[in-house]
Coordinates of C-alpha atoms in Angstrom, one line a residue:
M30 CA 112.9 93.1 88.4
E31 CA 109.6 93.0 90.3
L32 CA 106.2 94.4 89.6
S33 CA 103.9 95.6 92.2
P34 CA 100.8 93.4 92.8
R35 CA 98.7 95.8 90.6
L36 CA 100.9 95.6 87.8
Q37 CA 101.4 91.8 88.3
A38 CA 97.5 91.4 87.9
I39 CA 97.5 93.5 84.7
A40 CA 100.6 91.5 83.4
R41 CA 98.9 88.1 84.1
Q42 CA 96.2 89.2 81.5
V43 CA 98.7 90.1 78.8
P44 CA 98.5 87.2 75.9
Q45 CA 101.7 85.5 74.9
G46 CA 103.4 87.1 72.0
A47 CA 101.2 90.3 72.3
R48 CA 101.9 93.6 70.8
L49 CA 101.5 96.0 73.5
A50 CA 100.4 99.7 74.0
D51 CA 101.1 100.9 77.6
V52 CA 99.2 104.2 78.1
G53 CA 100.3 106.4 80.9
T54 CA 103.2 104.0 81.1
D55 CA 105.1 106.3 83.9
H56 CA 108.3 104.4 84.8
G57 CA 107.7 101.8 82.0
Y58 CA 107.8 99.0 84.5
L59 CA 104.9 96.8 82.8
P60 CA 106.4 96.6 79.2
V61 CA 109.9 96.2 80.3
W62 CA 108.8 93.2 82.6
L63 CA 106.8 91.6 80.0
L64 CA 109.7 91.8 77.7
L65 CA 112.2 90.5 80.2
N66 CA 110.0 87.5 80.7
G67 CA 109.6 86.8 77.0
Q68 CA 105.7 87.4 77.1
I69 CA 105.5 90.0 74.7
E70 CA 107.1 90.7 71.2
S71 CA 107.3 94.5 71.3
A72 CA 105.8 97.4 73.1
I73 CA 104.7 101.1 72.8
A74 CA 105.1 103.3 75.9
A75 CA 103.0 106.3 75.7
D76 CA 102.6 109.2 78.2
L77 CA 101.2 112.7 78.1
R78 CA 104.3 114.3 80.1
A79 CA 107.8 114.2 79.2
G80 CA 108.9 113.4 82.6
P81 CA 107.2 109.9 83.1
L82 CA 108.4 108.9 79.3
D83 CA 111.8 109.9 80.2
R84 CA 111.7 107.6 83.4
A85 CA 110.3 104.8 81.2
R86 CA 113.4 105.4 78.8
D87 CA 115.7 105.1 81.9
T88 CA 114.1 101.8 83.0
A89 CA 114.1 100.3 79.5
R90 CA 117.9 101.3 79.1
Q91 CA 118.6 99.9 82.8
F92 CA 117.3 96.4 81.6
Q93 CA 118.5 96.7 77.9
Q94 CA 115.2 96.6 76.1
T95 CA 115.3 99.9 74.4
N96 CA 115.4 98.0 71.1
W97 CA 111.8 96.6 71.5
I98 CA 110.0 99.8 72.9
S99 CA 108.9 102.6 71.2
F100 CA 108.2 105.8 73.2
R101 CA 105.5 108.1 72.3
L102 CA 104.9 111.6 73.8
C103 CA 101.0 111.8 73.1
D104 CA 97.7 112.2 74.8
G105 CA 96.3 108.8 75.1
L106 CA 96.5 106.7 71.9
S107 CA 96.4 109.7 69.5
D108 CA 100.0 108.9 68.0
I109 CA 99.4 105.1 67.9
K110 CA 97.9 103.3 64.9
A111 CA 95.6 100.4 65.2
D112 CA 97.8 98.1 63.0
E113 CA 100.8 98.7 65.6
V114 CA 99.3 96.8 68.5
D115 CA 96.9 94.1 69.6
T116 CA 96.6 94.9 73.3
V117 CA 96.4 98.0 75.0
S118 CA 96.7 98.8 78.7
I119 CA 95.3 101.8 80.5
A120 CA 95.8 101.7 84.1
G121 CA 96.2 104.2 87.1
M122 CA 93.7 106.8 85.4
G123 CA 90.3 108.1 86.3
G124 CA 87.3 106.5 84.3
E125 CA 86.4 109.8 82.6
T126 CA 90.1 110.0 81.3
I127 CA 89.8 106.4 80.3
T128 CA 86.6 107.0 78.4
A129 CA 88.0 110.0 76.7
I130 CA 90.9 108.0 75.6
L131 CA 88.7 105.2 73.9
K132 CA 86.4 107.7 72.6
A133 CA 89.2 109.3 70.5
A134 CA 90.3 105.8 69.4
P135 CA 87.2 103.9 68.0
W136 CA 89.4 101.3 66.5
T137 CA 90.2 100.0 69.9
K138 CA 86.9 97.8 69.7
Q139 CA 88.1 96.0 66.4
N140 CA 89.9 92.9 67.5
K141 CA 91.8 94.5 70.2
L142 CA 92.2 93.3 73.9
L143 CA 92.1 96.3 76.4
L144 CA 93.2 95.9 80.0
L145 CA 91.7 98.7 81.8
Q146 CA 92.3 99.9 85.6
P147 CA 90.3 102.8 86.7
M148 CA 91.0 104.5 89.9
T149 CA 87.9 106.4 90.0
G150 CA 84.5 106.7 88.0
A151 CA 84.4 103.0 87.4
S152 CA 80.5 103.0 87.1
K153 CA 80.4 105.5 84.5
L154 CA 83.2 103.8 82.6
R155 CA 81.3 100.7 82.6
E156 CA 78.0 102.3 81.5
W157 CA 80.1 104.1 78.7
L158 CA 81.6 100.6 77.7
Q159 CA 78.2 98.9 77.6
I160 CA 76.5 101.8 75.4
N161 CA 79.4 102.1 73.1
G162 CA 80.0 98.5 72.0
Y163 CA 82.6 97.0 74.2
V164 CA 82.1 93.9 76.6
I165 CA 83.8 93.4 79.7
L166 CA 85.2 89.7 79.6
D167 CA 86.7 89.2 83.1
E168 CA 87.2 91.5 86.1
N169 CA 90.2 90.6 88.5
I170 CA 90.8 92.2 91.8
A171 CA 94.5 92.9 93.1
Q172 CA 95.5 94.1 96.7
E173 CA 98.2 96.4 97.1
G174 CA 98.7 97.2 100.7
K175 CA 95.2 98.0 101.9
K176 CA 94.0 99.1 98.6
L177 CA 92.2 97.0 96.1
Y178 CA 92.1 97.6 92.5
S179 CA 89.9 96.1 89.9
I180 CA 91.6 95.0 86.5
W181 CA 89.1 94.7 83.5
T182 CA 89.9 92.6 80.4
V183 CA 87.6 94.2 77.6
T184 CA 87.1 93.8 73.9
G185 CA 84.5 94.9 71.4
G186 CA 81.2 93.4 71.6
D187 CA 77.8 93.5 73.0
M188 CA 77.4 93.8 76.7
P189 CA 74.4 92.3 78.5
P190 CA 72.6 95.0 80.6
L191 CA 74.2 95.7 84.2
T192 CA 72.2 96.1 87.3
P193 CA 73.0 99.4 89.2
A194 CA 75.0 97.4 91.7
E195 CA 76.8 95.9 88.8
L196 CA 77.7 99.0 87.2
W197 CA 79.4 99.8 90.7
A198 CA 81.1 96.5 91.4
G199 CA 81.1 94.5 87.9
K200 CA 79.5 91.1 87.9
N201 CA 80.0 88.4 90.5
R202 CA 83.2 86.3 89.6
P203 CA 85.1 83.8 91.7
N204 CA 87.9 85.7 93.4
P205 CA 89.2 85.3 97.0
L206 CA 89.0 89.2 97.5
R207 CA 85.4 89.7 96.0
K208 CA 83.7 89.9 99.4
E209 CA 86.1 92.4 100.5
F210 CA 85.8 94.5 97.2
L211 CA 82.0 94.4 97.6
D212 CA 82.2 95.5 101.0
M213 CA 84.6 98.4 99.9
M214 CA 82.0 99.3 97.2
E215 CA 79.0 99.2 99.6
R216 CA 80.8 101.4 102.0
K217 CA 81.4 104.2 99.2
A218 CA 77.9 103.7 98.2
E219 CA 76.6 104.3 101.7
R220 CA 78.7 107.3 102.2
A221 CA 77.4 109.0 99.0
L222 CA 73.9 108.2 100.0
Q223 CA 74.5 109.9 103.5
G224 CA 75.9 112.7 101.7
H225 CA 72.8 113.3 99.5
L226 CA 70.4 112.8 102.5
A227 CA 72.3 115.3 104.5
A228 CA 72.2 118.1 101.6
Q229 CA 69.7 120.7 102.0
S230 CA 68.2 120.1 98.8
T231 CA 67.9 116.3 98.5
D232 CA 68.2 114.9 94.8
Q233 CA 65.5 112.1 95.0
V234 CA 66.7 110.4 91.9
A235 CA 70.3 110.1 93.0
V236 CA 69.2 108.8 96.4
A237 CA 66.9 106.2 94.7
Q238 CA 69.8 105.1 92.4
L239 CA 72.1 104.7 95.4
E240 CA 69.5 102.9 97.3
A241 CA 69.3 100.6 94.6
V242 CA 73.1 100.1 94.4
T243 CA 73.5 99.5 98.4
A244 CA 70.7 97.0 98.1
G245 CA 72.2 95.2 95.0
L246 CA 75.8 95.1 96.4
R247 CA 74.3 93.3 99.6
A248 CA 72.3 90.9 97.5
M249 CA 75.5 90.3 95.4
K250 CA 77.4 89.2 98.6
K251 CA 74.6 86.7 99.3
E252 CA 75.0 85.3 96.0
L253 CA 78.9 85.0 95.8
I254 CA 80.2 82.0 94.4
P255 CA 81.4 79.5 96.9
V256 CA 85.1 79.6 97.7
T257 CA 87.1 76.6 97.0
T258 CA 89.9 76.1 99.7
V259 CA 93.0 74.0 99.4
G260 CA 91.5 71.5 102.1
M261 CA 88.6 70.7 99.5
V262 CA 90.8 70.2 96.7
Y263 CA 92.9 67.8 99.0
E264 CA 89.6 65.9 100.0
F265 CA 88.5 65.5 96.5
L266 CA 91.8 63.9 95.3
Q267 CA 91.4 61.8 98.4
K268 CA 88.5 60.3 97.2
K269 CA 89.8 59.9 93.5
A270 CA 93.3 58.5 94.5
P271 CA 93.4 57.7 98.5
F272 CA 96.8 58.7 99.8
E273 CA 97.0 56.0 101.9
L274 CA 97.6 53.7 98.9
Q275 CA 100.8 55.4 98.3
E276 CA 104.1 53.0 98.6
N277 CA 105.9 52.9 101.8
F278 CA 108.8 55.0 100.3
D279 CA 106.5 57.8 98.9
N280 CA 105.6 61.3 100.6
A281 CA 102.5 62.0 98.6
G282 CA 99.9 64.5 100.4
F283 CA 99.3 67.9 101.3
L284 CA 102.8 69.2 101.5
V285 CA 102.9 73.1 101.5
G286 CA 100.4 75.9 102.4
R287 CA 97.4 76.5 104.4
E288 CA 94.3 74.3 104.4
E289 CA 91.8 77.1 104.8
A290 CA 93.5 79.1 101.7
S291 CA 91.0 79.9 99.0
V292 CA 91.7 78.7 95.5
S293 CA 90.5 80.5 92.3
K294 CA 93.4 79.3 90.0
L295 CA 95.1 76.1 90.2
L296 CA 98.0 74.6 88.2
V297 CA 98.7 71.1 87.3
T298 CA 102.3 69.9 86.6
L299 CA 104.4 66.6 87.0
D300 CA 106.9 68.2 88.9
I301 CA 107.1 71.4 90.9
T302 CA 110.4 73.1 89.7
E303 CA 111.6 76.5 90.1
Q304 CA 110.1 77.6 86.6
V305 CA 107.0 76.1 87.5
V306 CA 106.7 78.1 90.7
Q307 CA 107.3 81.3 88.9
E308 CA 105.0 80.2 86.2
A309 CA 102.1 79.7 88.8
A310 CA 103.0 83.0 90.6
E311 CA 102.8 85.0 87.1
R312 CA 99.4 83.4 86.5
G313 CA 98.0 84.3 90.2
V314 CA 97.7 80.5 90.8
Q315 CA 97.0 79.5 94.7
L316 CA 97.7 75.9 94.4
I317 CA 99.9 73.4 92.7
V318 CA 98.7 69.8 92.1
A319 CA 101.8 67.9 91.0
H320 CA 102.6 64.1 90.6
H321 CA 105.8 64.1 92.1
P322 CA 106.4 65.1 95.6
V323 CA 108.0 68.4 96.0
I324 CA 109.5 67.3 99.6
F325 CA 111.2 64.0 99.2
G326 CA 114.0 62.1 100.8
G327 CA 114.4 63.9 104.2
V328 CA 114.8 67.6 103.7
K329 CA 116.9 68.8 106.8
S330 CA 116.8 72.6 105.8
V331 CA 115.0 75.1 103.8
T332 CA 117.3 77.7 102.4
D333 CA 118.1 79.2 99.0
Q334 CA 121.4 77.1 99.0
T335 CA 119.5 74.1 97.4
S336 CA 117.0 73.6 94.6
T337 CA 114.4 72.0 96.9
G338 CA 115.0 75.0 99.5
R339 CA 114.5 77.6 96.7
I340 CA 111.4 75.9 95.4
L341 CA 109.7 75.7 98.8
L342 CA 110.7 79.3 99.8
S343 CA 109.3 80.4 96.6
L344 CA 105.9 78.8 97.2
V345 CA 105.6 80.2 100.8
E346 CA 106.6 83.7 99.8
S347 CA 104.4 83.5 97.0
G348 CA 101.4 82.1 98.9
I349 CA 101.1 79.0 96.9
A350 CA 100.1 75.6 98.4
A351 CA 101.2 72.1 97.0
I352 CA 99.4 68.9 96.9
C353 CA 101.2 66.0 95.4
A354 CA 99.6 62.7 94.3
H355 CA 102.4 60.2 93.3
T356 CA 102.2 56.4 93.7
N357 CA 98.7 56.5 94.8
L358 CA 97.8 58.1 91.6
D359 CA 99.8 55.5 89.8
A360 CA 97.7 52.4 91.1
V361 CA 94.1 54.0 91.2
E362 CA 91.6 53.4 88.2
G363 CA 91.9 56.4 86.0
G364 CA 95.2 57.5 87.0
V365 CA 98.6 57.3 85.6
N366 CA 98.6 54.0 84.2
D367 CA 95.2 53.9 82.8
A368 CA 96.0 57.3 81.2
L369 CA 99.1 55.8 79.5
A370 CA 97.4 52.7 78.4
L371 CA 94.6 54.9 76.9
R372 CA 97.1 57.1 75.2
L373 CA 98.6 54.3 73.6
G374 CA 95.6 53.0 72.3
L375 CA 95.3 49.8 74.4
T376 CA 91.9 47.8 74.5
D377 CA 90.4 45.4 77.2
I378 CA 92.7 47.1 79.7
G379 CA 93.3 45.2 83.0
Q380 CA 95.6 45.1 85.9
L381 CA 99.2 44.3 85.6
R382 CA 99.9 43.8 89.5
Q383 CA 96.9 44.2 91.5
A384 CA 97.8 45.1 94.9
G385 CA 94.4 45.1 96.5
M386 CA 90.9 46.9 96.8
D387 CA 90.5 50.4 98.0
G388 CA 88.1 51.5 100.8
Q389 CA 85.4 52.2 97.9
G390 CA 85.9 48.5 96.6
R391 CA 87.9 49.6 93.5
P392 CA 91.0 47.6 92.6
Y393 CA 94.3 49.1 92.6
G394 CA 97.9 48.4 91.7
I395 CA 100.7 49.7 89.6
G396 CA 100.6 48.9 85.7
R397 CA 98.2 48.0 82.9
V398 CA 97.8 45.3 80.3
G399 CA 96.0 45.5 77.1
F400 CA 95.7 44.8 73.2
V401 CA 96.8 46.6 70.1
P402 CA 96.6 45.3 66.7
E403 CA 99.3 43.1 65.9
Q404 CA 102.2 45.1 64.3
P405 CA 106.1 45.1 64.3
L406 CA 108.0 46.4 67.2
Y407 CA 109.4 49.1 65.1
D408 CA 106.1 50.5 64.1
F409 CA 104.7 50.2 67.8
A410 CA 107.8 52.1 69.0
M411 CA 107.4 54.8 66.5
A412 CA 103.9 55.1 67.3
V413 CA 104.7 55.3 71.2
K414 CA 107.3 58.1 70.4
Q415 CA 104.7 60.2 68.6
L416 CA 101.7 59.6 70.9
L417 CA 103.6 60.4 74.0
G418 CA 105.6 63.3 72.5
A419 CA 109.0 61.5 73.6
N420 CA 112.3 63.1 72.5
G421 CA 113.7 59.6 72.1
I422 CA 113.1 55.8 72.6
R423 CA 115.2 53.1 74.0
L424 CA 114.2 49.5 73.0
V425 CA 115.4 46.0 73.0
D426 CA 113.7 43.4 70.5
G427 CA 112.6 40.1 72.0
G428 CA 111.8 38.6 68.6
K429 CA 107.8 38.7 68.6
P430 CA 105.4 41.0 66.9
V431 CA 103.5 43.4 69.3
R432 CA 100.1 42.3 70.3
M433 CA 99.6 42.1 74.2
V434 CA 101.1 45.0 75.8
A435 CA 102.0 45.9 79.5
V436 CA 102.5 49.6 80.6
G437 CA 104.2 51.0 83.6
G438 CA 104.2 54.8 83.9
G439 CA 107.7 55.7 85.6
A440 CA 110.3 53.5 86.5
C441 CA 108.7 49.8 86.6
A442 CA 111.0 47.6 84.5
D443 CA 111.3 45.5 87.9
M444 CA 107.9 44.2 86.9
M445 CA 108.8 42.4 83.8
G446 CA 108.2 39.2 85.4
D447 CA 104.4 40.4 86.0
A448 CA 104.1 41.2 82.2
L449 CA 105.4 37.8 81.1
A450 CA 103.0 35.9 83.5
Q451 CA 100.4 37.8 81.9
G452 CA 101.3 36.7 78.6
C453 CA 102.8 39.9 77.3
D454 CA 104.9 40.3 74.4
T455 CA 105.9 43.9 75.0
F456 CA 106.3 46.1 78.0
V457 CA 106.4 50.0 77.8
T458 CA 108.0 51.5 80.8
S459 CA 110.8 54.1 81.5
D460 CA 114.3 54.4 83.3
V461 CA 115.5 51.0 82.3
K462 CA 118.8 49.7 83.4
Y463 CA 121.2 48.1 81.2
H464 CA 121.0 44.6 83.1
Q465 CA 117.3 45.0 82.6
F466 CA 117.5 45.5 79.0
L467 CA 119.6 42.0 78.9
E468 CA 117.2 40.3 81.0
A469 CA 114.2 41.3 78.6
K470 CA 116.4 40.1 75.7
A471 CA 117.1 36.7 77.2
L472 CA 113.4 36.2 78.1
G473 CA 112.0 37.3 74.7
L474 CA 110.2 40.4 75.9
N475 CA 110.1 43.6 73.7
L476 CA 111.1 46.4 76.2
V477 CA 110.5 50.0 75.3
D478 CA 111.8 52.8 77.5
A479 CA 109.9 56.0 76.5
G480 CA 111.1 58.2 79.3
H481 CA 109.9 59.0 82.7
F482 CA 108.3 62.4 81.8
P483 CA 106.5 61.2 78.8
T484 CA 105.1 58.1 80.3
E485 CA 103.6 60.0 83.3
D486 CA 102.9 63.3 81.9
V487 CA 99.8 61.9 80.4
V488 CA 98.1 62.3 83.7
C489 CA 98.1 65.8 83.8
P490 CA 95.3 66.2 81.4
V491 CA 93.4 63.8 83.3
L492 CA 93.9 65.7 86.7
R493 CA 92.9 69.0 84.9
D494 CA 89.6 67.4 83.8
W495 CA 88.9 65.9 87.2
L496 CA 89.4 69.3 89.0
S497 CA 87.7 71.2 86.4
K498 CA 84.5 69.0 86.7
R499 CA 84.4 69.2 90.4
F500 CA 85.6 72.8 90.9
P501 CA 83.9 74.8 87.9
H502 CA 84.6 78.0 89.3
V503 CA 88.0 77.3 89.6
S504 CA 90.7 78.1 86.8
V505 CA 92.8 75.0 86.1
F506 CA 95.8 75.1 83.9
I507 CA 98.5 72.6 82.8
S508 CA 102.0 74.0 83.3
Q509 CA 103.5 75.4 80.0
K510 CA 106.9 75.7 81.5
H511 CA 107.6 72.1 82.5
A512 CA 108.8 69.6 79.9
E513 CA 111.3 66.7 79.3
V514 CA 114.5 67.7 80.9
F515 CA 116.8 65.9 78.5
S516 CA 117.2 65.3 74.8
Y517 CA 118.6 62.4 72.6
L518 CA 121.5 63.0 69.9

């Protein structure tokens, strides 16, 4: 089941686990889609007319969701109690109708989230919300064909006064469609102004108000928050983790998308899977920054017959770009291995195998070494499991307590010699082979395999913090759909 872009934009604002009332549900597409995707627990589908409500029942039956939807034939929220829902969607109606619905249900300002999408009368609705104890937390713009729709996230609270232009178009917020939306509102205001000026009896008050609106809209266009592009994000990551530092076998870099595409939402993940792309699309993300390359090892075709092909097709079809920072991010200061060392509480951190200096004079190389308070291997391994959220740990006891530790995020067991040369008694890495465990035992080195995902996923919060600080107007998320792929019995 697919939603229209307008309904997708509304669905993205519905909190996980919400109890939803969808007022004016028509075909019931929104609650059914949210239930199918596990985003809500239950829903009330309400409509004033029997025909649309019957269509909603048909949709729910088609997708076997009738047990979780209560259908109400009622005017607005008149047959819905405050304790039944925590989120209310009112979309596709005029601003006056939405105002009347909320006026009749004052409980909507008490710990409720409202998702409003007025088709007309937006300025009057904003003004009413402002006067009557509601605050607009956010406004998103969706494009469907040639039309633009504004979706508001509203709750109870005090809203700062809005200017005449803001009553028409809302406050300036980062959005790639914002300028186009302001252009549209300016055209509407100018048409209204010309209509008043052409009237036989000119309403001077209305003319003054519309002149203030058009002037304000033009000023808002000049004050638009700068647009972040995919190319700007790549340029920033190039400075933090130069892509030329990647290993010869690697394929890190800007791998999918258009360099000039604007970015208002960005998703960070270890891997780009089909589930991650779906998550990004649902969130309205324009760019995914991942650690592992989405294209690796000579892709010869892009079709829906392979997992990689489906991922690439989904990225392109959803307009989502991909930048992957792999072994370059492993090696640089502050990257994967520093994040791993810090997560495990190492102190006096240094390089395990320094490969050289980058163009800015910073040392780089795979792996780190550091110290922990002396402790038995079992205690240390259990702490590693807990700190990394690993599903399990494999280890071999080299016969020494843990004091000086080497770490290598991902598959770095071939660096045991470097760890021993540095005087380490313990090495934490992943993807250890049988013969490497045997070798570590013979060499007297404690070897801990904490899993590929846990030892590298530690870099995702680092990437999020880097990107959020550099691009404060971009919403940066860490994937909630990607996790360790296997379990231990």
